[in-house]
CSV table of C-alpha atoms and ligand atoms in Angstrom, one decimal:
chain,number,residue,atom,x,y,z
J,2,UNK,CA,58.2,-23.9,-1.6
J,3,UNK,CA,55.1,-22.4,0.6
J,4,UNK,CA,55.3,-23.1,3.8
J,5,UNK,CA,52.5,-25.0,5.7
J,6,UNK,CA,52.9,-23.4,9.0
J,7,UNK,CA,54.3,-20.1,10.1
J,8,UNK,CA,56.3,-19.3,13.1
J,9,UNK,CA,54.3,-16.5,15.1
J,10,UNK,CA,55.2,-14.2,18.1
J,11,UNK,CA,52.9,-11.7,19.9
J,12,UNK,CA,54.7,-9.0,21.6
J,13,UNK,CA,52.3,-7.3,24.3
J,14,UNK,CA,50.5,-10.9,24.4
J,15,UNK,CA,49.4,-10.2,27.9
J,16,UNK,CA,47.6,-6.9,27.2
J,17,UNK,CA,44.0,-6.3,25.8
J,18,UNK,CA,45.0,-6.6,22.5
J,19,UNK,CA,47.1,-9.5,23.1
J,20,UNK,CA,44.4,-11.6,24.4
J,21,UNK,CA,42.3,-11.1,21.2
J,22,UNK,CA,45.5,-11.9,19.0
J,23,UNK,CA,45.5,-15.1,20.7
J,24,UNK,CA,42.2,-16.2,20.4
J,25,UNK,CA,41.3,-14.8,16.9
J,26,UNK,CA,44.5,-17.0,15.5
J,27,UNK,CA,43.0,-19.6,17.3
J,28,UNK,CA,39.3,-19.3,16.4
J,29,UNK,CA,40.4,-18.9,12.4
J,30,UNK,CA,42.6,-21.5,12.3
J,31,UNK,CA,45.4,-19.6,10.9
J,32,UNK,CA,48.3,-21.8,10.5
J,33,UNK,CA,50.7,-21.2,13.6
J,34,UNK,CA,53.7,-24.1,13.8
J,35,UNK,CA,55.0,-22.5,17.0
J,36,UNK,CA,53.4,-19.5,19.0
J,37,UNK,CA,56.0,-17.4,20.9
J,38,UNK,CA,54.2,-15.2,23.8
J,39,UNK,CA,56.3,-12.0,24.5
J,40,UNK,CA,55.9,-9.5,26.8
J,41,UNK,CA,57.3,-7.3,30.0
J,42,UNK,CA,59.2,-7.9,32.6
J,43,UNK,CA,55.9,-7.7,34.9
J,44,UNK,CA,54.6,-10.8,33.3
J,45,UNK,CA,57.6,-12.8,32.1
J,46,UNK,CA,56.9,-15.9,33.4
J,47,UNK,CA,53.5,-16.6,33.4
J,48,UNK,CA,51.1,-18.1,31.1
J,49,UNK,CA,48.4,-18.2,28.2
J,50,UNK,CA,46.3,-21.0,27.0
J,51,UNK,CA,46.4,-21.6,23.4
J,52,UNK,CA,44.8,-24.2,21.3
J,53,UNK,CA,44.0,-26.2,24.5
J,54,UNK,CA,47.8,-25.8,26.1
J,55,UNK,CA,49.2,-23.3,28.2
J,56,UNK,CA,52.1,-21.5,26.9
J,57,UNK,CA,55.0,-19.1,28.8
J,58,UNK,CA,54.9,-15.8,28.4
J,59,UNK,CA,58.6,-14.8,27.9
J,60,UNK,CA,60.9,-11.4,27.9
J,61,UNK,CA,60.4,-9.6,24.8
J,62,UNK,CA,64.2,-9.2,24.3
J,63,UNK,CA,65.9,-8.9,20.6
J,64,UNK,CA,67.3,-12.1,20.6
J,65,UNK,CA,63.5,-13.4,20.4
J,66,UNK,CA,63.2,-13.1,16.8
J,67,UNK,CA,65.2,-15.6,14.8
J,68,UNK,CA,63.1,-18.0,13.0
J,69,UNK,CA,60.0,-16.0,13.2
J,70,UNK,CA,57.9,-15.9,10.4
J,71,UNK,CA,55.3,-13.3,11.6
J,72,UNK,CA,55.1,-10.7,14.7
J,73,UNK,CA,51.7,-9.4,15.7
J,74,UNK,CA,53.2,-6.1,17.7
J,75,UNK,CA,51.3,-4.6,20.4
J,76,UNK,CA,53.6,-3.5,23.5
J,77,UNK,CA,52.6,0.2,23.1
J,78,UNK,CA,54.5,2.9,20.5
J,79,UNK,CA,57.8,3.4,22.7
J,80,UNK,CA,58.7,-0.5,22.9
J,81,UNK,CA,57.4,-1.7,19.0
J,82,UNK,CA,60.0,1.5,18.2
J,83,UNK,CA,62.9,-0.3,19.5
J,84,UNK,CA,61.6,-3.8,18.6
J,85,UNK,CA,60.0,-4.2,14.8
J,86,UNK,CA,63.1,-3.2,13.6
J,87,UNK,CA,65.1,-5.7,15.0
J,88,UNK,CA,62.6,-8.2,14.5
J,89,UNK,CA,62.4,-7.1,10.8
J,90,UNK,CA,65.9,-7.3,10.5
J,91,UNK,CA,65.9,-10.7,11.2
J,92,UNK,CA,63.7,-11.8,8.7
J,93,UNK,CA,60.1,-11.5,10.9
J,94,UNK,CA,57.4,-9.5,8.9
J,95,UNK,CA,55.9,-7.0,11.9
J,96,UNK,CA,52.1,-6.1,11.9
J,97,UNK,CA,52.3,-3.5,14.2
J,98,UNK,CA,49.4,-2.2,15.8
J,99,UNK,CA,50.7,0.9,17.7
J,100,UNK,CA,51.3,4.4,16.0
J,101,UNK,CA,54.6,4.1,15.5
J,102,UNK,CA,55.5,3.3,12.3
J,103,UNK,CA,51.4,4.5,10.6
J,104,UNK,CA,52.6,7.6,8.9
J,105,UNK,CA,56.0,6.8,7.8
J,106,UNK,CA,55.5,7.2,3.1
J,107,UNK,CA,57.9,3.8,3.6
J,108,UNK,CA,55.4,1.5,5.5
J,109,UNK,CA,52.0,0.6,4.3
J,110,UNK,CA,49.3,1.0,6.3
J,111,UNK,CA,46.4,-1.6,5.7
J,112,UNK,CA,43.1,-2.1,6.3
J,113,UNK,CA,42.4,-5.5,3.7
J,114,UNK,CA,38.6,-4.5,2.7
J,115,UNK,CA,40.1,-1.3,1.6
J,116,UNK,CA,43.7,-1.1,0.4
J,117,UNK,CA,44.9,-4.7,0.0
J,118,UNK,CA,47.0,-3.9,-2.4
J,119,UNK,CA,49.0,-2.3,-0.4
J,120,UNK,CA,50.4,-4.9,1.9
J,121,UNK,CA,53.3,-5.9,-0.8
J,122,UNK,CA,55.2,-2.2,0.3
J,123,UNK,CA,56.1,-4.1,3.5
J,124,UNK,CA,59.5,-5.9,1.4
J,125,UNK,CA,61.3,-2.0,1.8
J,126,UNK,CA,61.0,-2.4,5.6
J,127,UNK,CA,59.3,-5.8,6.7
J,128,UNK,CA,56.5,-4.2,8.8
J,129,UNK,CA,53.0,-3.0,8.0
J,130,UNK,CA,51.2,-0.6,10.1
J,131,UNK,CA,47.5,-1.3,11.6
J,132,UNK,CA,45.4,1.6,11.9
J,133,UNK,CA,43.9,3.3,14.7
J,134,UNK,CA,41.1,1.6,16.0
J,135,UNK,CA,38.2,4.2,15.1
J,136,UNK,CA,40.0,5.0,11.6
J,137,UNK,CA,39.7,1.3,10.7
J,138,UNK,CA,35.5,0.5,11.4
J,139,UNK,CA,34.9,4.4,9.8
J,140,UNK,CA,37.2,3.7,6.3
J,141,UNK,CA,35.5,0.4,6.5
J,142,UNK,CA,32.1,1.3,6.3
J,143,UNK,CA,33.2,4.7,4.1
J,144,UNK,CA,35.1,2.4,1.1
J,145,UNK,CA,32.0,1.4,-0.8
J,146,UNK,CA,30.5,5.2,-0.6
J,147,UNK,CA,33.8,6.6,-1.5
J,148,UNK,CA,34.4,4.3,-4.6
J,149,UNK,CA,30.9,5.5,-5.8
J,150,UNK,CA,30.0,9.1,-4.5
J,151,UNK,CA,33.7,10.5,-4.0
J,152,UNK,CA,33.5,11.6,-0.6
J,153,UNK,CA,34.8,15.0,-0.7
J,154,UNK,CA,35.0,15.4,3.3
J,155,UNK,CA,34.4,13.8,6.5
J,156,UNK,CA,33.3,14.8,10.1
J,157,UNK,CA,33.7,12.2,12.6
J,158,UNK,CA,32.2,12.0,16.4
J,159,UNK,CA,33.4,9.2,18.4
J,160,UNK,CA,32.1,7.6,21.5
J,161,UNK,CA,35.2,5.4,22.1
J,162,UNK,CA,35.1,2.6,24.7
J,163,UNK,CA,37.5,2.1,27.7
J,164,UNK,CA,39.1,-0.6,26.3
J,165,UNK,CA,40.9,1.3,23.6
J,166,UNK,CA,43.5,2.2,26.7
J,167,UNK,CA,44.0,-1.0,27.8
J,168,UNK,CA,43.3,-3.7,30.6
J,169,UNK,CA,44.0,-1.0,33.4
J,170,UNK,CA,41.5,1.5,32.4
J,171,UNK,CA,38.5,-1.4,32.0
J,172,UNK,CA,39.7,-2.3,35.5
J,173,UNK,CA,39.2,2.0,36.5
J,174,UNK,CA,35.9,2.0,35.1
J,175,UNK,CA,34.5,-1.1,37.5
J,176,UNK,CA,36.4,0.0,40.6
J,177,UNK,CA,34.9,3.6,39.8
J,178,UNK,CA,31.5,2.0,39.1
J,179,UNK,CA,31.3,0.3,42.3
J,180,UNK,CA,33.1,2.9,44.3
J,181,UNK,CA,30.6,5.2,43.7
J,182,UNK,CA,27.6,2.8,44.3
J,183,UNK,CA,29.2,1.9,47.8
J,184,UNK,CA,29.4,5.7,48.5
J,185,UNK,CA,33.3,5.2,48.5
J,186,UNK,CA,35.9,7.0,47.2
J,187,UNK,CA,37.1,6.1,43.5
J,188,UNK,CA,40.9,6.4,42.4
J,189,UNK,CA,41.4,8.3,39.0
J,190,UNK,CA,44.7,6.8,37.5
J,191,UNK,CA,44.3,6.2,33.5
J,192,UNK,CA,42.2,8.8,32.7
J,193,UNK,CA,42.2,12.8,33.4
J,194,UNK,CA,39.0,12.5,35.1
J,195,UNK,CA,36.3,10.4,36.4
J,196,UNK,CA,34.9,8.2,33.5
J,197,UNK,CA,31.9,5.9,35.4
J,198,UNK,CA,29.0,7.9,34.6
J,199,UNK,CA,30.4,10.4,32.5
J,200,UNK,CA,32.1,11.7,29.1
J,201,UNK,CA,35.7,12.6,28.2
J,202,UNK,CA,36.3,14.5,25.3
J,203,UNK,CA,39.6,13.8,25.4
J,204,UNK,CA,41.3,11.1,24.1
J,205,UNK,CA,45.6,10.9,24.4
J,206,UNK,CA,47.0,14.7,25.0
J,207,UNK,CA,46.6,17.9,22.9
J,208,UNK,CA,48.5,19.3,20.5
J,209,UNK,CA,48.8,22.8,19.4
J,210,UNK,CA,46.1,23.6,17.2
J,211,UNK,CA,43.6,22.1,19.6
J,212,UNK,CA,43.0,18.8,18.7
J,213,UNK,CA,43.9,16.0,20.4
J,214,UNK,CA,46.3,13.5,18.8
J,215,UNK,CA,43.8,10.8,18.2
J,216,UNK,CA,41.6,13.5,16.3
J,217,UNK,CA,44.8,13.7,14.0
J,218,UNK,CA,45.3,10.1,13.9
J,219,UNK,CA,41.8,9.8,12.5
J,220,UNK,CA,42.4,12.4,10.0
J,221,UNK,CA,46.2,11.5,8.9
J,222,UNK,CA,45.1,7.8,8.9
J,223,UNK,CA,42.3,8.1,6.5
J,224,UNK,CA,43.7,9.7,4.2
J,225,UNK,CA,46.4,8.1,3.4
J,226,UNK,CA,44.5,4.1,3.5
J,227,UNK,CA,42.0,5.8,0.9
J,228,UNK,CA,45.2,7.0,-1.2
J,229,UNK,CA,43.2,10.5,-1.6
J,230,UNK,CA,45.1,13.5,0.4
J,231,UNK,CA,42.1,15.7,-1.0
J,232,UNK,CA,39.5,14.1,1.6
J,233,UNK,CA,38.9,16.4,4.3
J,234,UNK,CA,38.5,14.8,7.8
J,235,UNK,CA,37.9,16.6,10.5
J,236,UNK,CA,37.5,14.6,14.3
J,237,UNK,CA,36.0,14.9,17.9
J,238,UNK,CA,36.8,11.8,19.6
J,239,UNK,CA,35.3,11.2,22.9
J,240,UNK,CA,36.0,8.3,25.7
J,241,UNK,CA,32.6,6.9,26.6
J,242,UNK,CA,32.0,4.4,30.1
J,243,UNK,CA,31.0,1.6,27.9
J,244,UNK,CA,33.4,-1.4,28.4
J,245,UNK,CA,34.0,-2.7,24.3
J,246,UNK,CA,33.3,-1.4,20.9
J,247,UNK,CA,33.6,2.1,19.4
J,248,UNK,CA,30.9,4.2,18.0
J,249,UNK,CA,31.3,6.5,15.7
J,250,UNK,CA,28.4,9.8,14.5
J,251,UNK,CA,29.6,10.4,10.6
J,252,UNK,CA,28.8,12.8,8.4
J,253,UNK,CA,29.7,12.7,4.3
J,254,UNK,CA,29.6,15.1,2.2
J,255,UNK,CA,30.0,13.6,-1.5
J,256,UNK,CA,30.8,15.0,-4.8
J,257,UNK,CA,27.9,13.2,-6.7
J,258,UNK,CA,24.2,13.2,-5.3
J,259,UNK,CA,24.1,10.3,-2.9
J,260,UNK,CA,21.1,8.1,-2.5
J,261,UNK,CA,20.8,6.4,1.0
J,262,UNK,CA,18.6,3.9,0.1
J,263,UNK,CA,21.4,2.7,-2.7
J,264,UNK,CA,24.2,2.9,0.0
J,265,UNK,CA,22.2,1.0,2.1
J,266,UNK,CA,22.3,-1.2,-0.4
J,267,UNK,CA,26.3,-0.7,-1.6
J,268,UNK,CA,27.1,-1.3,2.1
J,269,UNK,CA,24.7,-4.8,2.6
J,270,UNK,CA,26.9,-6.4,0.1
J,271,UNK,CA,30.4,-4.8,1.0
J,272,UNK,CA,32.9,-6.8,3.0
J,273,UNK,CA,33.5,-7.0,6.8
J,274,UNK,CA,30.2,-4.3,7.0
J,275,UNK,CA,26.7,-5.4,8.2
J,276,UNK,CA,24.0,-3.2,8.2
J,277,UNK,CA,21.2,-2.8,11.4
J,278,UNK,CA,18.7,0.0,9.9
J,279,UNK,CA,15.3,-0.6,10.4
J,280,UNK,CA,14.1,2.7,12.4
J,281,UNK,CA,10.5,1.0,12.4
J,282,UNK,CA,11.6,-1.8,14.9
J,283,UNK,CA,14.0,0.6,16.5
J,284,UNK,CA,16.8,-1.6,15.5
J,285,UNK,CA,20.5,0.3,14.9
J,286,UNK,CA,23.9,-1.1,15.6
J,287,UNK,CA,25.2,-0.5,19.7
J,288,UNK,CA,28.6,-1.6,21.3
J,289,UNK,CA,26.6,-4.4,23.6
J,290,UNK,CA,26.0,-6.3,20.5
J,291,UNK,CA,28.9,-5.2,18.4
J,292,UNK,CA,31.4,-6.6,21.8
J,293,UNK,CA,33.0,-9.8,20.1
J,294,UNK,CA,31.7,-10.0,16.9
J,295,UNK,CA,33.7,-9.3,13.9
J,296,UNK,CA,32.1,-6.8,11.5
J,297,UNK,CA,31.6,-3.4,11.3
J,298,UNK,CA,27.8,-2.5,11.8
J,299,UNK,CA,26.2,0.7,10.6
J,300,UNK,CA,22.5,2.1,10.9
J,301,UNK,CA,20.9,5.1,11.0
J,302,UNK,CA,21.8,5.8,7.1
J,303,UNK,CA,19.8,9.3,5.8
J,304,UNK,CA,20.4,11.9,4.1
J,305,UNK,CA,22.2,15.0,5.7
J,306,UNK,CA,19.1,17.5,4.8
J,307,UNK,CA,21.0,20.7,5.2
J,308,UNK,CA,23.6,20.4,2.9
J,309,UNK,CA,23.2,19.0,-1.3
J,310,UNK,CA,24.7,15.9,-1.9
J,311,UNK,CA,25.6,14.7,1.9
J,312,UNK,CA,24.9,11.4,4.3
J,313,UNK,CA,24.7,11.0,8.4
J,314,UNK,CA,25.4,7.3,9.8
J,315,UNK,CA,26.5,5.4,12.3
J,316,UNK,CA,29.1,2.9,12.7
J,317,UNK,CA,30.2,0.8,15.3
J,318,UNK,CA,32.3,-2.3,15.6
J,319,UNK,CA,34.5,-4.2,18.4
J,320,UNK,CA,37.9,-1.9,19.0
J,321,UNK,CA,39.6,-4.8,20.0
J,322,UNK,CA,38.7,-7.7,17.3
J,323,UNK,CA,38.5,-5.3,13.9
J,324,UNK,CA,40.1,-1.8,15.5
J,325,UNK,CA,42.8,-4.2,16.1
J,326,UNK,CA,43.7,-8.0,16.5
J,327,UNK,CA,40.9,-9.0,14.0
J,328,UNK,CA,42.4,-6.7,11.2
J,329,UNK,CA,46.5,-7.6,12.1
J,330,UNK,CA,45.5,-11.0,11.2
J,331,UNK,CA,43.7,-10.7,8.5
J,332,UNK,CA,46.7,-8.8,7.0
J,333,UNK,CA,48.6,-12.0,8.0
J,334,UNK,CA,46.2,-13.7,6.0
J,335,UNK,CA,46.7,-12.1,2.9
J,336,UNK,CA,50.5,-11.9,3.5
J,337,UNK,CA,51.2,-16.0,3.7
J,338,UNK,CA,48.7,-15.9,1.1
J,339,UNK,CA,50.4,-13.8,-1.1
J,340,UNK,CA,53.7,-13.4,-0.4
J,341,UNK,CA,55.5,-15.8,2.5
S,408,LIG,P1,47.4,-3.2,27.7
S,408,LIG,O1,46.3,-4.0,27.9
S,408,LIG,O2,47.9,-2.2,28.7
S,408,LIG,O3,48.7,-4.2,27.4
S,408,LIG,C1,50.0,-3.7,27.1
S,408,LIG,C2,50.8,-4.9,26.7
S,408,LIG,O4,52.1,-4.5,26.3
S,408,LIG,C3,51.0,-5.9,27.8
S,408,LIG,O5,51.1,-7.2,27.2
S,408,LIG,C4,52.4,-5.5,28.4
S,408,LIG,O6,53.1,-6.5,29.0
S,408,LIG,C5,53.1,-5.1,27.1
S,408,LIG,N1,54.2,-4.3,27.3
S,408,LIG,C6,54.3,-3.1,27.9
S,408,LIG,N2,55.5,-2.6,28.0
S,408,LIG,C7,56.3,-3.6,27.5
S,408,LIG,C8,57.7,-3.8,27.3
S,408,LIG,N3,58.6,-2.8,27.7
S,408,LIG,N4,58.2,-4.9,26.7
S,408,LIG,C9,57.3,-5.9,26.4
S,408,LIG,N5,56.0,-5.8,26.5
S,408,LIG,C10,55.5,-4.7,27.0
S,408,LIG,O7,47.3,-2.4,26.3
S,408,LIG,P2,46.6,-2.8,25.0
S,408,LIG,O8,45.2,-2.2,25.0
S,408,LIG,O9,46.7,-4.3,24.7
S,408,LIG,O10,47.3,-1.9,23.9
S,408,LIG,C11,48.7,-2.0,23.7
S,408,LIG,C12,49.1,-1.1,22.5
S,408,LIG,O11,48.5,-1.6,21.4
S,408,LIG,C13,48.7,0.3,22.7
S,408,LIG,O12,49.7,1.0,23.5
S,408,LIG,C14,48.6,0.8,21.3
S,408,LIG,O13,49.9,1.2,20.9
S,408,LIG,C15,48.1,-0.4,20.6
S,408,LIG,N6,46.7,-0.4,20.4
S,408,LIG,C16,46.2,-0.2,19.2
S,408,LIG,C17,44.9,-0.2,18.9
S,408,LIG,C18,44.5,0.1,17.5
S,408,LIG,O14,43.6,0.9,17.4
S,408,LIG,N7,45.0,-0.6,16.5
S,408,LIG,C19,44.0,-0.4,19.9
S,408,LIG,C20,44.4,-0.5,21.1
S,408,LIG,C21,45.8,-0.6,21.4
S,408,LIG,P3,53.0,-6.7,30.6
S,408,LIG,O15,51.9,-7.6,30.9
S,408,LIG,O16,54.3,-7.3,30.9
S,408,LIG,O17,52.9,-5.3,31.2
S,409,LIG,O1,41.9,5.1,23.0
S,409,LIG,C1,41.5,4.4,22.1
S,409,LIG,O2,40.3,4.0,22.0
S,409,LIG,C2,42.4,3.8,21.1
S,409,LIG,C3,43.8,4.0,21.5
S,409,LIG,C4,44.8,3.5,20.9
S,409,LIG,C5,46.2,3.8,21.4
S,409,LIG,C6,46.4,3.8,22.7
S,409,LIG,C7,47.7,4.1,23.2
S,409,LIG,C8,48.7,4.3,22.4
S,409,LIG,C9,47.2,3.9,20.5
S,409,LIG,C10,47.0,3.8,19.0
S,409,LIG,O3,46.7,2.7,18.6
S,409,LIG,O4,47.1,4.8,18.3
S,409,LIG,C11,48.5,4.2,21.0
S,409,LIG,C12,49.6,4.4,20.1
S,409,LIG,O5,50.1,3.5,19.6
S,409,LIG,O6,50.1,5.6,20.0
């Protein structure tokens, strides 16, 4: 028989991420019986309010997982490596939003407007993979154009905000910010070098070929959520001093003639997307109004003029609500919906 209230635990429910995962559970009413709050050593012990109570933060330990219906993962790479599989082992489905587990052919990786389908692969393994942030508002906005142009190949710019590293680079950006106001010297910890008043074009470390591994994410990612290893993606990510919400410069080049004023169209009616275009009244989506809202807003739609059949837009959404927490629970969603 369906159950009428799942058992939920957050591991890294004291991080950025974490917070979000608590209050989008509680803003949708998804159907928690009992919410487990996991976490480090450095905050075992402490508390969260949910649903008008405050709840402990334990020790994410292994024991921690019997009875649990559903974990929502975020304790960075390292940690959900040692702990999804023991939590899927004893019977907990993991949505895990950290790298680990996106590119392994046993685990799906989901992203519901676009590959819903492929959420029943978790029964190999019991864990789905959420996407990288800027790979889930781009394949997003890029479904609708895909299923009716074929896009034949991508180039991505990102201006990504602080808050895709977590609570202790928000926290470098204002003590930079006011540092330098007060003529004071700032303290560079999180990132490689000063980010108030400037840009970073780097984001996480370089590989080889050049490209950083969040370029690679982007391009890995995508391809496989669109089920299409013929795409070509190619990434420059770049860490921004805004606070919340990506933005992303795309460019599409498709195999049929594309018509901007009918994907302006495709994408008004396409789920999770809202579209902010009108040029005239200098209204396009920006991360000030995209910062705790849920969809993924795109503007600037018109035709790339240099190339036959291609498309320039831009597309940004909240990093923490639909780059991350938003999307994990939305998979959770579907999955009691569908399958627990
Ligand atoms: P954050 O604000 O720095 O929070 C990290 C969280 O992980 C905290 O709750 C921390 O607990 C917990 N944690 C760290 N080490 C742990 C351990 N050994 N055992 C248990 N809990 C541990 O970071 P965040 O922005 O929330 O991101 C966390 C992770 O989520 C990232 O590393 C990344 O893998 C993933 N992420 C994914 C996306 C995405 O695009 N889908 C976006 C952002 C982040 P304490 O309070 O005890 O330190
Ligand atoms: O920097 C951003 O804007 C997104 C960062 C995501 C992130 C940060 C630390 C570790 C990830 C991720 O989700 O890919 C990871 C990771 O899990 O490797």
């Amino acid at each position: 028989m369906k159950k009428k209230a799942y058992n939920v635990a957050i591991a890294g429910a004291t991080g950025v991420v974490g917070g979000e995962f608590i209050k989008i559970l509680e803003e949708r009413g998804f159907p928690v019986k009992e919410l487990t709050l996991l976490a480090s050593e450095r905050s075992a012990g402490s508390s969260l309010p949910f649903k008008g109570k405050e709840l402990p933060v334990k020790l994410l330990e292994k024991e921690t997982f019997e009875g649990v219906d559903i974990g929502l993962f975020s304790p960075g790479a390292s940690v959900s490596a040692i702990y999804a599989p023991v939590a899927a082992k004893a019977g907990c489905v993991v949505i895990d939003n950290t790298s680990q587990f996106r590119m392994d052919p046993e685990i799906p990786l989901v992203v519901p407007e676009v590959n819903p389908g492929d959420i029943g692969k978790y029964k190999k393994r019991n864990i789905i993979a959420n996407p990288n942030c800027s790979t889930i508002q781009m394949v997003v906005a890029l479904k609708p154009i895909h299923d009716k142009y074929k896009i034949k190949r991508i180039v991505v710019s990102t201006y990504q905000s602080v808050s895709g590293a977590g609570r202790e680079a928000m926290d470098e950006l204002s003590d930079q910010v006011r540092a330098l106001y007060n003529m004071r010297t700032y303290e560079q910890k999180v990132f490689p070098h000063r980010i108030a008043f400037n840009c970073l074009p780097q984001i996480d470390s370089f590989l080889d070929n050049g490209y950083t591994k969040e370029e690679i994410k982007m391009v890995n990612e995508t391809r496989k959520i669109f089920g299409d290893d013929s795409i070509r993606v190619t990434a420059t990510t770049v860490r921004v001093p805004v606070f919340v919400s990506h933005s992303e410069a795309v460019n599409v080049e498709t195999e049929k003639p594309v018509d901007p004023e009918d994907v302006k169209a495709l994408l008004t009616k396409a789920p999770g997307v809202k579209v902010v275009d009108d040029i005239k009244k200098g209204l396009y989506p920006m991360p000030v109004d995209a910062a705790e809202t849920d969809p993924v807003y795109v503007g600037r739609i018109r035709r790339d003029e240099s190339i036959e059949n291609g498309l320039n837009m831009w597309i940004v959404s909240d990093n923490l609500r639909k780059g991350a927490a938003l999307n994990a629970v939305q998979i959770a969603e579907l999955l009691i919906r569908d399958y627990l």
